[in-house]
Tab-separated table of C-alpha atoms in Angstrom:
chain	number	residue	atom	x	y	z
E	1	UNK	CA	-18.119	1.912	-2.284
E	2	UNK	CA	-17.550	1.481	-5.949
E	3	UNK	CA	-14.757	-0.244	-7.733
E	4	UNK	CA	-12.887	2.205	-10.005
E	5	UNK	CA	-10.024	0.180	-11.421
E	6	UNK	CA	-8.972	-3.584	-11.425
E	7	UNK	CA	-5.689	-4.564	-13.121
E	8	UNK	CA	-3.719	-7.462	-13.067
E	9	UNK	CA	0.335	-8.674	-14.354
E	10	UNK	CA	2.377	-11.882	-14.612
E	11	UNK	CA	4.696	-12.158	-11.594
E	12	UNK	CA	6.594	-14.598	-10.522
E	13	UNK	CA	6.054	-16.629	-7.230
E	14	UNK	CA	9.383	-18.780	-5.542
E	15	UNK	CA	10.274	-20.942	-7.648
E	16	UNK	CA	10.725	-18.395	-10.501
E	17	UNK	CA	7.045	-19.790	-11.959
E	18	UNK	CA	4.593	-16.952	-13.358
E	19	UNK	CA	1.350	-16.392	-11.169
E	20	UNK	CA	-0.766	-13.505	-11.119
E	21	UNK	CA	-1.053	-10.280	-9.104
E	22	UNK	CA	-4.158	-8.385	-8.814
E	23	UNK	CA	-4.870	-4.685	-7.780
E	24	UNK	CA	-8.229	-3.166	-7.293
E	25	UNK	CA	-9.169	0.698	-6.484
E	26	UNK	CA	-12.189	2.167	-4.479
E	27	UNK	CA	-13.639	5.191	-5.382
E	28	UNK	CA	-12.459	6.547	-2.136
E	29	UNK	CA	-8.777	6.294	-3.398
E	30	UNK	CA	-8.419	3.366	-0.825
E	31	UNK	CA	-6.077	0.097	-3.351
E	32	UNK	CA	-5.519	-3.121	-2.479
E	33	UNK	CA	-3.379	-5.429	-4.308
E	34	UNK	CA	-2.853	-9.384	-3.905
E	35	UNK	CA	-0.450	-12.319	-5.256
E	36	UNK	CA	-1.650	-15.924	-5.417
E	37	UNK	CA	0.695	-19.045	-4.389
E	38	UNK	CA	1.093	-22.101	-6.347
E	39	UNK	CA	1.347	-25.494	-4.750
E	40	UNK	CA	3.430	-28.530	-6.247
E	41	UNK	CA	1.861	-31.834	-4.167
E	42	UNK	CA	-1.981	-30.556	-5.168
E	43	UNK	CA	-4.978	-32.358	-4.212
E	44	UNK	CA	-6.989	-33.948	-6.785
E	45	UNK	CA	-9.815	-31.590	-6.277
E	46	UNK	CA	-8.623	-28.091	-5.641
E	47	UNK	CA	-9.394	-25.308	-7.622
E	48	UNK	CA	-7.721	-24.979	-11.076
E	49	UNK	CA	-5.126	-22.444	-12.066
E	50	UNK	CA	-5.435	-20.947	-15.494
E	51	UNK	CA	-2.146	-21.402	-17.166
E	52	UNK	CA	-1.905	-21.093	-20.909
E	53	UNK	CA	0.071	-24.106	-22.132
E	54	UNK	CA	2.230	-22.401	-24.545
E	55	UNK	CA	5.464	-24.548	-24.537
E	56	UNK	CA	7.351	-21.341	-26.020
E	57	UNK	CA	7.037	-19.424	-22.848
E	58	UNK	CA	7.930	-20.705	-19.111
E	59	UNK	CA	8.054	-24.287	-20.417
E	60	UNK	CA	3.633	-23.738	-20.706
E	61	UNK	CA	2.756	-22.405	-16.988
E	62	UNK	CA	2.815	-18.506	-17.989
E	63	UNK	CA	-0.357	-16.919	-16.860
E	64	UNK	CA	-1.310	-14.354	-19.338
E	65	UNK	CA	-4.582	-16.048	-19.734
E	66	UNK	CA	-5.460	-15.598	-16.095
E	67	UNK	CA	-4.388	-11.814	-16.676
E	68	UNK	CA	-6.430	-11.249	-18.969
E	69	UNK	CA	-9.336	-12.369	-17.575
E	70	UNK	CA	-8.953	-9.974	-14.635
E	71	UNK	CA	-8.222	-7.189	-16.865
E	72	UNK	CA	-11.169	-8.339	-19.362
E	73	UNK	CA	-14.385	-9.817	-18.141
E	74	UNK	CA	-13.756	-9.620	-14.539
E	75	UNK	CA	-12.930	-5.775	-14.970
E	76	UNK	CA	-16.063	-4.948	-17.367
E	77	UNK	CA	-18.051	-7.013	-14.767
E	78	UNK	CA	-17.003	-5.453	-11.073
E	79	UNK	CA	-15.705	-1.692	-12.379
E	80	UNK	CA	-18.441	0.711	-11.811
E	81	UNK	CA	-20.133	-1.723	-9.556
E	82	UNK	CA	-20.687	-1.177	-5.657
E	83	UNK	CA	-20.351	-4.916	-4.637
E	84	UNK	CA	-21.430	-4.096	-0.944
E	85	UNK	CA	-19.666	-6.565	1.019
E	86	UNK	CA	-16.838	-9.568	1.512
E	87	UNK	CA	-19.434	-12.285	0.140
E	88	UNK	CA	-21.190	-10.468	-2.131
E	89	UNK	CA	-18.190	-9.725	-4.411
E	90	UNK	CA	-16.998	-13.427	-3.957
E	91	UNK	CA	-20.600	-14.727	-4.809
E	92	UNK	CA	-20.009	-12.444	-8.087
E	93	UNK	CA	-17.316	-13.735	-8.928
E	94	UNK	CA	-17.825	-17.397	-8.550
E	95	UNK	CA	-21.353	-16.695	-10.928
E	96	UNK	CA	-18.835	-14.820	-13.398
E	97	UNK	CA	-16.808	-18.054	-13.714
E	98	UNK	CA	-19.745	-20.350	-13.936
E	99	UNK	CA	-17.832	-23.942	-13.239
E	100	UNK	CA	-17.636	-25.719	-10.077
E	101	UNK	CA	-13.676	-25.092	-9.581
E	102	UNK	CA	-13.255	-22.065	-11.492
E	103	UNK	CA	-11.536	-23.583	-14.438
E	104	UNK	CA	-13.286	-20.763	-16.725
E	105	UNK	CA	-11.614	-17.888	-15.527
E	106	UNK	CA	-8.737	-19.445	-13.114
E	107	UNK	CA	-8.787	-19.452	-9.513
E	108	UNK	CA	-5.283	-17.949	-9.348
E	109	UNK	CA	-7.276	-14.983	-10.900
E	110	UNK	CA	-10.357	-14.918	-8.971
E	111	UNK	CA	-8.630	-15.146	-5.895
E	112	UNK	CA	-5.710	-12.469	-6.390
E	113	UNK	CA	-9.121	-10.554	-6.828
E	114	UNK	CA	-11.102	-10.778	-3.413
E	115	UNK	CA	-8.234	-10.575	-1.759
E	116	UNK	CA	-7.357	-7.777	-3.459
E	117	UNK	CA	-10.802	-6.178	-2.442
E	118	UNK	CA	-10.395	-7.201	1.244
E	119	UNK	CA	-7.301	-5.334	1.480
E	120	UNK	CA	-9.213	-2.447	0.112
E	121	UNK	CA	-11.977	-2.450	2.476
E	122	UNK	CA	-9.666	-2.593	5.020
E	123	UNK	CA	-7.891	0.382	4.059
E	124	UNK	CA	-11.087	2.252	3.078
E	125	UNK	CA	-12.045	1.458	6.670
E	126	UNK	CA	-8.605	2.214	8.112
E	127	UNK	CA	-8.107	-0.843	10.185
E	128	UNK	CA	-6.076	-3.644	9.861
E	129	UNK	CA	-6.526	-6.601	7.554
E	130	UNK	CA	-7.051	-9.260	10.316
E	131	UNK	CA	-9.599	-7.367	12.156
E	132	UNK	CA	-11.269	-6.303	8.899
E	133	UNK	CA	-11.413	-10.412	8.312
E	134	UNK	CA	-11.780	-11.349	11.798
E	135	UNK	CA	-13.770	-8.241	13.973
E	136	UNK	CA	-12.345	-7.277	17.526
E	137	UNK	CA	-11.479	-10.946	19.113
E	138	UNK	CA	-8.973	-11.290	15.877
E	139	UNK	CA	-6.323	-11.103	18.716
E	140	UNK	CA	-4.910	-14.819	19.077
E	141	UNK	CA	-1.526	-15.494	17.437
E	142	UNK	CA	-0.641	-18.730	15.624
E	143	UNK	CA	1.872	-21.000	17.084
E	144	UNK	CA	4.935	-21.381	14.191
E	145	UNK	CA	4.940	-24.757	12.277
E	146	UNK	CA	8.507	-24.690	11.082
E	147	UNK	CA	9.220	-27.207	7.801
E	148	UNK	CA	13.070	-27.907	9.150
E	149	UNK	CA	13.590	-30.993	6.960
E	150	UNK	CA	12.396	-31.536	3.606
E	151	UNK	CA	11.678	-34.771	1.607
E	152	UNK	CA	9.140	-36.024	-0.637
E	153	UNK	CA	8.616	-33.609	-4.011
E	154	UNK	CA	9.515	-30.771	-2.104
E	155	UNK	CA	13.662	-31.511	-2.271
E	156	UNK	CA	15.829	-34.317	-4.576
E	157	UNK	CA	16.896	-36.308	-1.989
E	158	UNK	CA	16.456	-40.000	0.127
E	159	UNK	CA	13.700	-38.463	2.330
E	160	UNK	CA	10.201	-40.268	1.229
E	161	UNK	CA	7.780	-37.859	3.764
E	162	UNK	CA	7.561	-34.386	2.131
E	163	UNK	CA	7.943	-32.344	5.883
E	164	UNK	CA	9.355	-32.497	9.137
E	165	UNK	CA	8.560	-29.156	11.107
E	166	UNK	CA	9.642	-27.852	14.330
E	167	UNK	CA	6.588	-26.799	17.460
E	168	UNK	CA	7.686	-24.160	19.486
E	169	UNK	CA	4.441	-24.107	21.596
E	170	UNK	CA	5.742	-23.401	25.022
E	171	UNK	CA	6.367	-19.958	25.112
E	172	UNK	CA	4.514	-16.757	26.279
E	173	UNK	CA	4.127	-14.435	22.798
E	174	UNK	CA	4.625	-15.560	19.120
E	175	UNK	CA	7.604	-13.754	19.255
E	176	UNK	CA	8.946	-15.901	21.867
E	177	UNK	CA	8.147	-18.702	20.464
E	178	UNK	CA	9.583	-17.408	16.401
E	179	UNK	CA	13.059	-17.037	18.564
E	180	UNK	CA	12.735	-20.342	19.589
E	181	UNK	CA	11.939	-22.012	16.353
E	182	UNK	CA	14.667	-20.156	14.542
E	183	UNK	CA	17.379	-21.247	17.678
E	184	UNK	CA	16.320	-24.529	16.959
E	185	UNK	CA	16.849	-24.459	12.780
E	186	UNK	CA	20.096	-23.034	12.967
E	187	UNK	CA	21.333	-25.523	15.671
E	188	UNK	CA	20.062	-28.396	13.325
E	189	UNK	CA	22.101	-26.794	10.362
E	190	UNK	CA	25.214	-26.620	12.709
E	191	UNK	CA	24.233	-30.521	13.480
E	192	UNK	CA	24.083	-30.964	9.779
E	193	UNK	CA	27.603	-29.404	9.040
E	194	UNK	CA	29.056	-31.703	11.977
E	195	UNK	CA	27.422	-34.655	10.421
E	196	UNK	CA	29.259	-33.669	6.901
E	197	UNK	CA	25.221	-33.661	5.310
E	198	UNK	CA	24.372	-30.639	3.353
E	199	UNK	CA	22.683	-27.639	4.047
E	200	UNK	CA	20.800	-26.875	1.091
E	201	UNK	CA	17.412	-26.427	1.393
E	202	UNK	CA	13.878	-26.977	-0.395
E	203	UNK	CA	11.398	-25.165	-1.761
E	204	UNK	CA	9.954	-24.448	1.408
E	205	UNK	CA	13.280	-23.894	3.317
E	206	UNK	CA	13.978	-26.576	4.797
E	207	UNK	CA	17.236	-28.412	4.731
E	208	UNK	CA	17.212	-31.576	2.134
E	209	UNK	CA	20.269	-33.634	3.218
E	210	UNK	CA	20.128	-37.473	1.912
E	211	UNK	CA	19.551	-39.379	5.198
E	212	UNK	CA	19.804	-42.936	6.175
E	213	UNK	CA	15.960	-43.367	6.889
E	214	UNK	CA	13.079	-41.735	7.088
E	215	UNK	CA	13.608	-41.439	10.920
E	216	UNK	CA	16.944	-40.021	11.095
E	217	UNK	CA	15.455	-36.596	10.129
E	218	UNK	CA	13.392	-37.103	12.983
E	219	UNK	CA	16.641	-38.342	15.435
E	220	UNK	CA	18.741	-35.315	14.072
E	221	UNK	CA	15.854	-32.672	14.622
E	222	UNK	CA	15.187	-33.750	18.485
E	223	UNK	CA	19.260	-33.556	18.762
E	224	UNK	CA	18.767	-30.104	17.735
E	225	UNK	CA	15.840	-28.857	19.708
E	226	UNK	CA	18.245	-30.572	22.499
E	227	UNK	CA	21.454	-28.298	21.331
E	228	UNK	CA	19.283	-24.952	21.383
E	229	UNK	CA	18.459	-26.162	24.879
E	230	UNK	CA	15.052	-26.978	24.944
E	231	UNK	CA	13.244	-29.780	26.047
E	232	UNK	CA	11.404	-32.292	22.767
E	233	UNK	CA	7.882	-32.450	24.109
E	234	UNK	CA	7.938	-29.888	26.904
E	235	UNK	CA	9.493	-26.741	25.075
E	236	UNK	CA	9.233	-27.769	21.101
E	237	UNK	CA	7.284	-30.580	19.723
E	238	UNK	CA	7.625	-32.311	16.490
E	239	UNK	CA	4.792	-32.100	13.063
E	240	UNK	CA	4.562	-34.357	10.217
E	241	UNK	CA	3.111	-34.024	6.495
E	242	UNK	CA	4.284	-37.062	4.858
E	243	UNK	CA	2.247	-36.162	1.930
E	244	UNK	CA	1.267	-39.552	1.387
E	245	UNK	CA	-0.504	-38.974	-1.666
E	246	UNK	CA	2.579	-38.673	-3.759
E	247	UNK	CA	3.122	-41.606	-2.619
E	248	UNK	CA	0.116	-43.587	-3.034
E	249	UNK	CA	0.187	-46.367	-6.289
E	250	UNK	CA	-2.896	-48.962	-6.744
E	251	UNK	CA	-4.234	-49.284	-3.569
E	252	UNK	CA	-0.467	-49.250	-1.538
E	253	UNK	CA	1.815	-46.716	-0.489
E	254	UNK	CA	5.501	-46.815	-1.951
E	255	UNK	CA	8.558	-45.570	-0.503
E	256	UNK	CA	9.478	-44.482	-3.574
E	257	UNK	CA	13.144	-42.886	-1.995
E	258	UNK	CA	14.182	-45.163	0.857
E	259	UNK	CA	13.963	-48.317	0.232
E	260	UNK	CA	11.142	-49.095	-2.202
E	261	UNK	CA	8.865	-50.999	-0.067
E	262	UNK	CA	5.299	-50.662	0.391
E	263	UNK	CA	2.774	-50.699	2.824
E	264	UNK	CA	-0.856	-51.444	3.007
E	265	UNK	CA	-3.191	-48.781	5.204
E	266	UNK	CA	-3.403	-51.050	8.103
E	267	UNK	CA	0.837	-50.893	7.878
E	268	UNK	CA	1.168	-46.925	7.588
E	269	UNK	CA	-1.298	-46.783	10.379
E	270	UNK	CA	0.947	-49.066	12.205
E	271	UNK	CA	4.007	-46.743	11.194
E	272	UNK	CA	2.338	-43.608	12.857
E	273	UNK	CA	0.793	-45.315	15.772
E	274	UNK	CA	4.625	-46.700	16.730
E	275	UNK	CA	6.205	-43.143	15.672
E	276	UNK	CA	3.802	-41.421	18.078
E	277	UNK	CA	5.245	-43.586	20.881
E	278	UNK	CA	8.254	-42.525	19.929
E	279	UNK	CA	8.797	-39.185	19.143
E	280	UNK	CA	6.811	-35.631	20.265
E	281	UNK	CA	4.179	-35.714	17.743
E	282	UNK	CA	1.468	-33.517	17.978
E	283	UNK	CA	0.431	-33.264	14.505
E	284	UNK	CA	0.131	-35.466	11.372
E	285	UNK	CA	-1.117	-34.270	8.554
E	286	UNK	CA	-2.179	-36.354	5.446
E	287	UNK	CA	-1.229	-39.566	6.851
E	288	UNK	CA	-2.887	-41.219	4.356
E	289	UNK	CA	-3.992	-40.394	1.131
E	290	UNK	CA	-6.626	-38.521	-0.181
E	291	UNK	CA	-8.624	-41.461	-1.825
E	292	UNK	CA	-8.158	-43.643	1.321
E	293	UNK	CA	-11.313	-42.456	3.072
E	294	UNK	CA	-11.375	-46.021	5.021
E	295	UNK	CA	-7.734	-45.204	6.045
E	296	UNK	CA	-8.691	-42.479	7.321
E	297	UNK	CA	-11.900	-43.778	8.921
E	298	UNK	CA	-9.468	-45.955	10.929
E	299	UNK	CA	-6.471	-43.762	11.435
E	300	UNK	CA	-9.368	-41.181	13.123
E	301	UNK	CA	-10.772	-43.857	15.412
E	302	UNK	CA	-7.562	-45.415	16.139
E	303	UNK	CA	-5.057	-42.490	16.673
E	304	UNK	CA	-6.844	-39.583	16.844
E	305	UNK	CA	-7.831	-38.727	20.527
E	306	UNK	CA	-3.853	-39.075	20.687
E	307	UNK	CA	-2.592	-35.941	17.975
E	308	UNK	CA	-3.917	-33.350	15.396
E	309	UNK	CA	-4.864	-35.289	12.447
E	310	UNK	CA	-5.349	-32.967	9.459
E	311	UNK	CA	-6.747	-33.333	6.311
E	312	UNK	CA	-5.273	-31.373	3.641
E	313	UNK	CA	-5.858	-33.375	0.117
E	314	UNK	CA	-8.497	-35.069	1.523
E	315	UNK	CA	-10.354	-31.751	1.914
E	316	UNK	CA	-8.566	-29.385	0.037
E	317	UNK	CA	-10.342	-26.306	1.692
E	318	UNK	CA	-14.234	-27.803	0.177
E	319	UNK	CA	-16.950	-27.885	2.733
E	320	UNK	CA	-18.401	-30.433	0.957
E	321	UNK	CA	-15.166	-32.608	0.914
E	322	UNK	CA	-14.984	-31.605	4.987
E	323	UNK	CA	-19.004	-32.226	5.127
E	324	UNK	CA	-18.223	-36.001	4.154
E	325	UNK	CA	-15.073	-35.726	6.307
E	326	UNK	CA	-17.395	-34.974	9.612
E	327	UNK	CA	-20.075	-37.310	9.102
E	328	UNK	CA	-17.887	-40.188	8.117
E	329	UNK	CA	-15.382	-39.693	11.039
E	330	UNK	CA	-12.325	-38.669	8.840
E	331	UNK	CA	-9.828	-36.646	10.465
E	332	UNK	CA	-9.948	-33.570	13.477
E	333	UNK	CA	-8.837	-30.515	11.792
E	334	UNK	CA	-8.404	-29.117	8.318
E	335	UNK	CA	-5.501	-27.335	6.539
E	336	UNK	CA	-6.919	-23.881	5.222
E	337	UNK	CA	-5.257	-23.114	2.066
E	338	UNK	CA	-7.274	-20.143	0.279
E	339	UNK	CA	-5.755	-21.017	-3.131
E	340	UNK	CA	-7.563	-24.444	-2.962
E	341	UNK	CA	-11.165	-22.929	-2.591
E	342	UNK	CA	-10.509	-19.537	-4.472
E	343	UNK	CA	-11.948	-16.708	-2.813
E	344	UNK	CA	-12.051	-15.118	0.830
E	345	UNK	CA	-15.531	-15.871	1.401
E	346	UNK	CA	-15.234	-19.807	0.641
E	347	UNK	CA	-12.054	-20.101	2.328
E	348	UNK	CA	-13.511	-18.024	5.971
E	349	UNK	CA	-16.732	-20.151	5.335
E	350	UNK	CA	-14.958	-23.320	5.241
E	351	UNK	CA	-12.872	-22.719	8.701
E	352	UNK	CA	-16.108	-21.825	10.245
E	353	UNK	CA	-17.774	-24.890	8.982
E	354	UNK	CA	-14.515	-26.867	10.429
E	355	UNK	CA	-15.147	-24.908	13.945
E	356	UNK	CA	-18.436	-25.433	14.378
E	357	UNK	CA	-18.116	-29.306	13.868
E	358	UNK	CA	-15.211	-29.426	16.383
E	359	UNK	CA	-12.457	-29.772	14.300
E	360	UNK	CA	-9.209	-27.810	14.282
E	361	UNK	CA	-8.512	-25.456	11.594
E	362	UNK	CA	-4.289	-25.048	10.018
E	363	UNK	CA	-3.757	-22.174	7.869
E	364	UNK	CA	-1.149	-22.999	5.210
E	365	UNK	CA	1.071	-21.476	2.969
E	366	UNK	CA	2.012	-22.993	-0.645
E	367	UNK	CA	5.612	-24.366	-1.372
E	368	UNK	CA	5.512	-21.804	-4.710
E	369	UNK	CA	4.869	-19.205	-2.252
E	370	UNK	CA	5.168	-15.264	-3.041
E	371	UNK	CA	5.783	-12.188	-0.706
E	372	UNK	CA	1.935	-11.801	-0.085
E	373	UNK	CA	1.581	-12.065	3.796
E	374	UNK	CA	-2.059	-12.386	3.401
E	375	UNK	CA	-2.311	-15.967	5.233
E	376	UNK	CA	-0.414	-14.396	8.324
E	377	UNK	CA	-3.866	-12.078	8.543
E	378	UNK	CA	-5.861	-15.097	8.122
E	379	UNK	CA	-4.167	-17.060	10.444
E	380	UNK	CA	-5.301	-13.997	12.934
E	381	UNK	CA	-8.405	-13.098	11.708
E	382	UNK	CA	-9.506	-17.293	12.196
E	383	UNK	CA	-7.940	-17.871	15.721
E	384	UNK	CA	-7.106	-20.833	14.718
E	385	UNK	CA	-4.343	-21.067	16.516
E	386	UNK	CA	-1.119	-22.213	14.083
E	387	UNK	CA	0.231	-22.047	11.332
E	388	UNK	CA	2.733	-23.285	8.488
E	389	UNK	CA	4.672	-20.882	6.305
E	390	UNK	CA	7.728	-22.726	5.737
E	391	UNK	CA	11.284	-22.883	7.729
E	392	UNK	CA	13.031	-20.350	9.529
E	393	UNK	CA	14.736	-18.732	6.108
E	394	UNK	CA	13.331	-17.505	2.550
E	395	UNK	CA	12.143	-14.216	2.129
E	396	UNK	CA	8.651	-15.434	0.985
E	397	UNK	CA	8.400	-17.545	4.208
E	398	UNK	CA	9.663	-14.928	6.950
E	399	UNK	CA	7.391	-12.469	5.537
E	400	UNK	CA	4.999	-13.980	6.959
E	401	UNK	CA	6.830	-14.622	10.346
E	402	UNK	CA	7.545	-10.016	10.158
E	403	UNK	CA	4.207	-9.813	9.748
E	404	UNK	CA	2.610	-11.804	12.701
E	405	UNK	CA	5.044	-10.075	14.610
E	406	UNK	CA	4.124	-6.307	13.400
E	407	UNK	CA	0.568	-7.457	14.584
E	408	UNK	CA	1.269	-8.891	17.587
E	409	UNK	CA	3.082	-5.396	18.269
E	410	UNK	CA	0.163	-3.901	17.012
E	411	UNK	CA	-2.059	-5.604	19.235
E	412	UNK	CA	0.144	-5.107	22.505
E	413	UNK	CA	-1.263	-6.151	25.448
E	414	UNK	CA	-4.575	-7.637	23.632
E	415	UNK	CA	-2.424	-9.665	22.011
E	416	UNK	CA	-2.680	-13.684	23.132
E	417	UNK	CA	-0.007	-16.613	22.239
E	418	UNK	CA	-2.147	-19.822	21.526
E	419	UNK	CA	0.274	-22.332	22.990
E	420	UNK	CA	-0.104	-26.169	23.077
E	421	UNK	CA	-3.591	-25.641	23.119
E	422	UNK	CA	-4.261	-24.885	19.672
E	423	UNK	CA	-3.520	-28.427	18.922
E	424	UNK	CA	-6.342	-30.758	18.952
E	425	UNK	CA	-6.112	-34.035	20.356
């Protein structure tokens, strides 16, 4: 099926920043269109963005650039062209571009793109995005990672870790378990009130009061999950990305917020092991920091046959970043963020990759997030089992939420709930 037209604009993702949206035609009639995220706390080696640092317009982030290189040389190089398949028109792509990260043409272009021609071939093949992606066992829905509390460079406040998220894994369907999550954040913004602590929230919708500690966002989420009466452990579980790589200086990691102390990666070990003794943990995510590979080494060996430990800037979606990750014992699942690889293909590939060696496999949204539900098809399509799109409020975040729960209406009774199995321990 031939490509007829591919176009592209400046939009504007969540936190009023430009990005780009793509739309591609098939010479069936059959569109698909796509926006890409934007993240803030970025590994060190994701793909780049194309932004054309011109201080005169959105302070140098605009994207026209990026634009123009959909509507220019990636348009004279896929219109006209019958690309075949999924990998084939990623593979062109990624040759187009030439670097090793897509700096050339963007990878907030070339991956508003294939997504853009996934949606396509699903329509052109009139079935659903997910199965398209992930064939006829794309029937297992993600549990809900909700980001309750924000900290870190995700909200102005005393909070050093970046999230606290809510687990609503005991239930029987995702919309069960959505119900449950949202119960829970609006009992912890009544808890908030009470506590005269604001109810603002980040840029992932979570609330971003200024807290004694680090751990009272922890204390005041159980007493929540408690108030929406559920059970911390049994009925909702606790997850962590402390995104300690914002927070990593010369070797040490400084609470930059709290209390300005640091810590050596034997300490912050020390800090999770006694905080998963503690609390309802069943996921950390970047614990340590992407550059502490023998942190990690040790953090795996010590704490991981006792929660998820997932490697997000450590990997940043690269299966040659996870490749190292596997055979020098880092970590036991990945964070799948498609805007950190750039194309469909890469990203799918990756998760696979992550699979096949065992490990568990998070699909993530961005905190400059847009009202693309793509990842909620992903999430599907992967079966891997949960997910993190933000808290329970934010148009850009609950998209996703309406959309896993469209499919899992779709689905009916094919449809399966991972649970507190999708976590791997």
């Amino acid at each position: 099926m031939r490509i007829t037209r591919l176009d592209a604009i400046e939009v504007l993702d969540s936190r009023g920043n430009p990005t780009v949206e793509a739309w591609l035609q098939l010479e069936d009639g059959s569109e698909g269109s796509a926006i890409t995220p934007a993240g803030a706390s970025t590994g060190a080696n994701e793909a780049a963005e194309l932004r054309d640092e011109d201080p005169t317009r959105y302070g140098g982030r605009g994207v026209q650039k990026a634009v123009e290189q959909v509507r220019g040389e990636m348009a004279g190089a896929l219109v006209g062209k019958d690309p075949g398949d999924q990998s084939t028109l990623d593979l062109l792509l990624c040759e187009l571009d030439g670097t090793p990260n897509k700096a050339r043409l963007g990878a907030n272009a070339i991956l508003a793109v294939s997504i853009a021609y996934a949606r396509a071939c699903a329509h052109s093949l009139q079935v659903p995005l997910y199965r398209h992606l992930g064939g006829d066992d794309a029937v297992v829905l993600p549990v809900p990672c909700l980001n309750v509390i924000n900290g870190g460079r995700h909200a102005d406040n005393t909070v050093d870790f970046q999230e606290y998220k809510i687990v609503p894994h005991h239930a029987t369907s995702f919309a069960e378990s959505i119900r449950m999550g949202e119960e829970v954040f609006h009992a912890l913004k009544k808890l908030l009130q009470a506590h005269g602590l604001s109810t603002g929230v980040g840029d992932e919708g979570g609330f971003a009061p200024n807290l004694h500690s680090n751990e009272q966002a922890i204390e005041l989420i159980l007493e929540a999950i408690t108030a929406a009466g559920y059970r911390p452990g049994d009925d909702v579980s606790l997850a962590l990305d402390p995104a300690t790589s914002e927070m990593w200086h010369h070797g040490r990691y400084r609470f930059f917020k709290s209390n300005q102390s640091e810590r050596t990666s034997a300490a912050m070990i020390d800090l999770w092991d006694d905080w998963l003794q503690r609390y309802p943990i069943v996921l950390l995510e970047d614990p340590l920091a992407e550059n502490d590979w023998e942190g990690w080494a040790q953090i795996t060996q010590q704490l991981g046959g006792q929660v998820e430990l997932v490697g997000d800037d450590i990997f940043c979606t690269n299966p040659d970043l996870l490749q190292r990750g596997i055979r020098e014992g880092v970590a036991n699942a990945i964070l799948i963020k498609p805007n950190q690889i750039g194309t469909v293909t890469e990203t799918m590939e990756c998760a696979a990759q992550a699979k096949a060696a065992g490990y568990g496999c998070y699909v993530s949204h961005r905190s400059g997030e847009t009202e693309d539900t793509f990842i909620a098809d992903l999430a599907v399509a992967l079966g891997c089992g949960h997910i993190k799109t933000g808290s329970g409020c934010r148009g850009e975040r609950t998209a996703k939420f309406n959309r896993l729960l469209r499919i899992e209406h779709e689905l009916g009774e094919r449809a399966r709930f991972a649970g507190r199995a999708a976590f791997v321990r």
